[in-house]
Coordinates of C-alpha atoms in Angstrom, one line a residue:
X5 CA -85.5 -119.3 217.4
X6 CA -87.9 -122.3 217.6
X7 CA -89.3 -123.8 214.5
X8 CA -92.0 -126.5 214.2
X9 CA -91.8 -128.9 211.2
X10 CA -94.6 -131.1 209.9
X11 CA -93.9 -134.2 207.9
X12 CA -95.5 -137.3 206.4
X13 CA -94.5 -140.9 206.8
X14 CA -95.6 -143.4 204.1
X15 CA -94.6 -146.6 202.4
X16 CA -91.9 -149.0 203.7
X17 CA -90.5 -146.4 206.2
X18 CA -93.6 -147.0 208.3
X19 CA -91.7 -150.0 209.7
X20 CA -89.0 -147.7 211.0
X21 CA -89.4 -147.1 214.8
X22 CA -89.5 -143.7 216.5
X23 CA -86.0 -143.7 217.9
X24 CA -84.6 -144.5 214.4
X25 CA -86.7 -141.7 212.9
X26 CA -85.2 -139.3 215.4
X27 CA -81.7 -140.4 214.5
X28 CA -82.5 -140.1 210.8
X29 CA -83.7 -136.5 211.2
X30 CA -80.5 -135.6 213.2
X31 CA -78.4 -136.8 210.3
X32 CA -80.7 -135.2 207.6
X33 CA -80.5 -131.8 209.3
X34 CA -76.7 -132.1 209.2
X35 CA -76.7 -133.1 205.5
X36 CA -79.1 -130.2 204.7
X37 CA -76.7 -127.8 206.5
X38 CA -79.4 -126.4 208.7
X39 CA -78.0 -124.1 211.4
X40 CA -79.5 -126.0 214.3
X41 CA -78.6 -125.1 217.9
X42 CA -76.8 -127.6 220.2
X43 CA -77.1 -128.1 223.9
X44 CA -74.2 -127.2 226.2
X45 CA -72.1 -129.6 228.2
X46 CA -69.7 -132.5 227.5
X47 CA -72.0 -134.3 225.1
X48 CA -73.8 -131.6 223.0
X49 CA -76.8 -132.7 221.0
X50 CA -79.2 -131.1 218.6
X51 CA -82.1 -129.3 220.4
X52 CA -85.1 -131.2 219.0
X53 CA -88.4 -132.3 220.4
X54 CA -90.8 -134.7 218.6
X55 CA -94.6 -134.8 219.1
X56 CA -96.5 -138.0 219.8
X57 CA -94.5 -141.1 218.6
X58 CA -96.1 -143.0 215.7
X59 CA -96.6 -146.7 216.2
X60 CA -94.5 -149.0 214.0
X61 CA -96.5 -150.0 210.9
X62 CA -98.7 -146.9 210.9
X63 CA -98.5 -144.2 208.2
X64 CA -99.2 -140.6 208.8
X65 CA -99.7 -137.2 207.1
X66 CA -99.5 -135.3 210.5
X67 CA -96.2 -135.8 212.2
X68 CA -94.3 -133.0 213.9
X69 CA -91.1 -132.1 215.6
X70 CA -89.5 -128.8 216.9
X71 CA -86.0 -127.7 216.5
X72 CA -84.1 -124.6 217.8
X73 CA -82.1 -122.7 215.2
X74 CA -79.2 -120.2 215.4
X75 CA -80.3 -118.6 212.1
X76 CA -82.9 -119.0 209.4
X77 CA -83.0 -117.3 206.0
X78 CA -86.6 -118.4 205.2
X79 CA -89.1 -121.1 206.0
X80 CA -89.5 -121.9 202.2
X81 CA -85.7 -122.5 201.9
X82 CA -85.7 -124.6 205.1
X83 CA -88.4 -126.9 203.7
X84 CA -86.7 -127.1 200.3
X85 CA -83.3 -128.0 201.8
X86 CA -84.8 -130.7 204.0
X87 CA -86.8 -132.2 201.3
X88 CA -83.7 -132.4 199.2
X89 CA -82.2 -134.9 201.6
X90 CA -85.3 -136.9 202.5
X91 CA -85.6 -140.6 201.8
X92 CA -88.6 -142.0 199.9
X93 CA -91.6 -142.0 202.1
X94 CA -90.8 -139.0 204.3
X95 CA -91.8 -135.5 203.1
X96 CA -91.6 -132.2 204.8
X97 CA -95.1 -130.7 204.5
X98 CA -94.9 -127.4 206.4
X99 CA -92.8 -125.4 208.9
X100 CA -93.4 -122.4 211.1
X101 CA -91.4 -120.2 213.4
X102 CA -92.9 -120.5 216.9
X103 CA -93.5 -117.9 219.6
X104 CA -90.9 -118.3 222.3
X105 CA -93.6 -118.9 224.8
X106 CA -95.2 -121.8 222.9
X107 CA -94.8 -125.3 224.5
X108 CA -92.7 -127.8 222.7
X109 CA -94.3 -130.3 220.3
X110 CA -94.4 -133.2 222.8
X111 CA -96.0 -131.1 225.6
X112 CA -98.5 -129.5 223.1
X113 CA -100.2 -132.8 221.9
X114 CA -103.8 -133.2 223.0
X115 CA -105.4 -135.4 220.3
X116 CA -104.9 -137.1 217.0
X117 CA -107.3 -138.5 214.4
X118 CA -106.9 -141.6 212.3
X119 CA -108.4 -143.6 209.5
X120 CA -108.4 -147.4 210.1
X121 CA -109.0 -149.9 207.3
X122 CA -109.1 -153.7 207.7
X123 CA -106.7 -156.4 206.6
X124 CA -107.8 -158.5 203.6
X125 CA -107.7 -161.5 206.1
X126 CA -110.2 -159.9 208.4
X127 CA -113.7 -161.6 208.5
X128 CA -116.1 -158.9 209.6
X129 CA -119.5 -159.7 211.1
X130 CA -122.3 -158.7 208.8
X131 CA -123.7 -156.2 211.4
X132 CA -120.3 -154.9 212.6
X133 CA -121.2 -151.3 211.7
X134 CA -124.4 -151.2 213.8
X135 CA -122.6 -152.9 216.7
X136 CA -119.6 -150.5 216.5
X137 CA -122.0 -147.5 216.5
X138 CA -123.8 -149.0 219.5
X139 CA -120.4 -149.6 221.2
X140 CA -119.5 -145.9 220.7
X141 CA -122.9 -144.6 221.9
X142 CA -122.4 -146.1 225.3
X143 CA -122.1 -143.6 228.2
X144 CA -119.1 -145.5 229.6
X145 CA -116.8 -148.2 228.2
X146 CA -114.8 -149.7 231.1
X147 CA -111.7 -151.6 230.2
X148 CA -108.6 -153.0 231.9
X149 CA -105.5 -151.7 230.3
X150 CA -102.0 -153.2 231.0
X151 CA -99.4 -150.6 231.8
X152 CA -95.7 -150.8 232.9
X153 CA -96.9 -150.6 236.5
X154 CA -99.6 -153.3 236.2
X155 CA -103.2 -153.3 235.2
X156 CA -105.3 -150.1 235.3
X157 CA -109.1 -149.6 234.9
X158 CA -110.1 -146.8 232.6
X159 CA -113.1 -145.4 230.8
X160 CA -112.3 -145.9 227.1
X161 CA -115.2 -143.6 226.1
X162 CA -113.6 -140.6 227.8
X163 CA -110.7 -140.7 225.3
X164 CA -112.8 -141.2 222.1
X165 CA -113.8 -137.7 221.0
X166 CA -115.3 -138.8 217.7
X167 CA -115.9 -142.2 216.0
X168 CA -117.6 -142.6 212.6
X169 CA -117.8 -145.2 209.9
X170 CA -117.1 -144.1 206.3
X171 CA -117.9 -147.0 204.0
X172 CA -115.7 -149.7 205.4
X173 CA -113.2 -147.3 207.0
X174 CA -113.3 -146.2 210.6
X175 CA -112.5 -142.6 211.5
X176 CA -111.5 -141.8 215.1
X177 CA -110.5 -138.7 216.9
X178 CA -108.7 -139.8 220.1
X179 CA -107.0 -138.4 223.2
X180 CA -103.3 -138.4 222.5
X181 CA -102.0 -136.6 225.6
X182 CA -98.9 -137.9 227.3
X183 CA -100.7 -139.3 230.2
X184 CA -103.7 -140.7 228.4
X185 CA -102.6 -141.6 224.9
X186 CA -105.2 -143.9 223.3
X187 CA -104.4 -146.1 220.4
X188 CA -106.9 -146.8 217.6
X189 CA -106.0 -150.4 217.5
X190 CA -106.7 -150.8 221.2
X191 CA -110.2 -149.2 220.7
X192 CA -111.1 -151.7 217.9
X193 CA -109.6 -154.7 219.7
X194 CA -111.8 -153.8 222.7
X195 CA -114.8 -153.6 220.4
X196 CA -114.2 -156.8 218.6
X197 CA -113.8 -158.6 221.9
X198 CA -117.5 -157.7 222.6
X199 CA -118.5 -159.3 219.3
X200 CA -116.5 -162.5 219.9
X201 CA -114.6 -161.9 216.7
X202 CA -111.3 -163.7 216.3
X203 CA -108.8 -161.2 214.9
X204 CA -106.0 -162.3 212.5
X205 CA -102.4 -161.1 212.9
X206 CA -102.1 -157.5 212.0
X207 CA -105.9 -156.9 211.5
X208 CA -105.8 -153.1 211.0
X209 CA -104.1 -150.6 208.7
X210 CA -103.8 -147.3 210.5
X211 CA -103.1 -143.8 209.1
X212 CA -102.8 -140.8 211.3
X213 CA -104.4 -137.8 209.6
X214 CA -103.4 -135.0 212.0
X215 CA -102.0 -134.2 215.5
X216 CA -103.8 -131.5 217.5
X217 CA -103.2 -129.1 220.4
X218 CA -105.9 -127.7 222.6
X219 CA -106.6 -124.0 222.5
X220 CA -107.6 -121.9 225.5
X221 CA -111.2 -122.1 224.5
X222 CA -111.0 -125.9 224.5
X223 CA -111.0 -126.3 220.7
X224 CA -108.5 -128.6 218.9
X225 CA -106.2 -127.1 216.3
X226 CA -103.3 -128.7 214.3
X227 CA -99.9 -128.2 215.8
X228 CA -99.1 -125.9 212.9
X229 CA -101.8 -123.3 212.2
X230 CA -101.4 -120.5 209.7
X231 CA -102.4 -117.0 210.7

């Protein structure tokens, strides 16, 4: 059976990269004595699939991964056993048995939303809120993005589903699909280039709120939904 697990990542563990997080959960599942299924072949490995990787330095309350189990007594006990072996900063928030036809976590991701706060060293222009709103209201935001294959022109606006300013915090709902994953830092860096603002090192603190899949009617729903 396939089970999807939701977890948070806070505090110093935000500096642990995605590959190390994967290795950590492989070990944690063994310590928790979870009856996980293994692949066949000469080098069997736990059947596990993570959703959109979180950038190093970001925190999150909406991370997901799928595992395949040979047996399960209850979701409640699975969560309890995993939380019993978690390190400080990582907490299992929810879990759900998936329909066998459901796509894996990585293939399901369509969007993610974020809260971005500014570093104490950041000197913001007095009118940055008005300018950011005007930036977002444009019909098209053409940028050149560097990729592994070279430079690529894209319309940034197409990947920004929502952008709002809450006091001095920026909320963004962004495209997070595998082929068009948009980072909140890249959006704000592009904006501040238009204002000629010089950014200090590590200008933003980013927290991912949730990761979403797209339903057949086009709506976005969290990767775990109850009911």
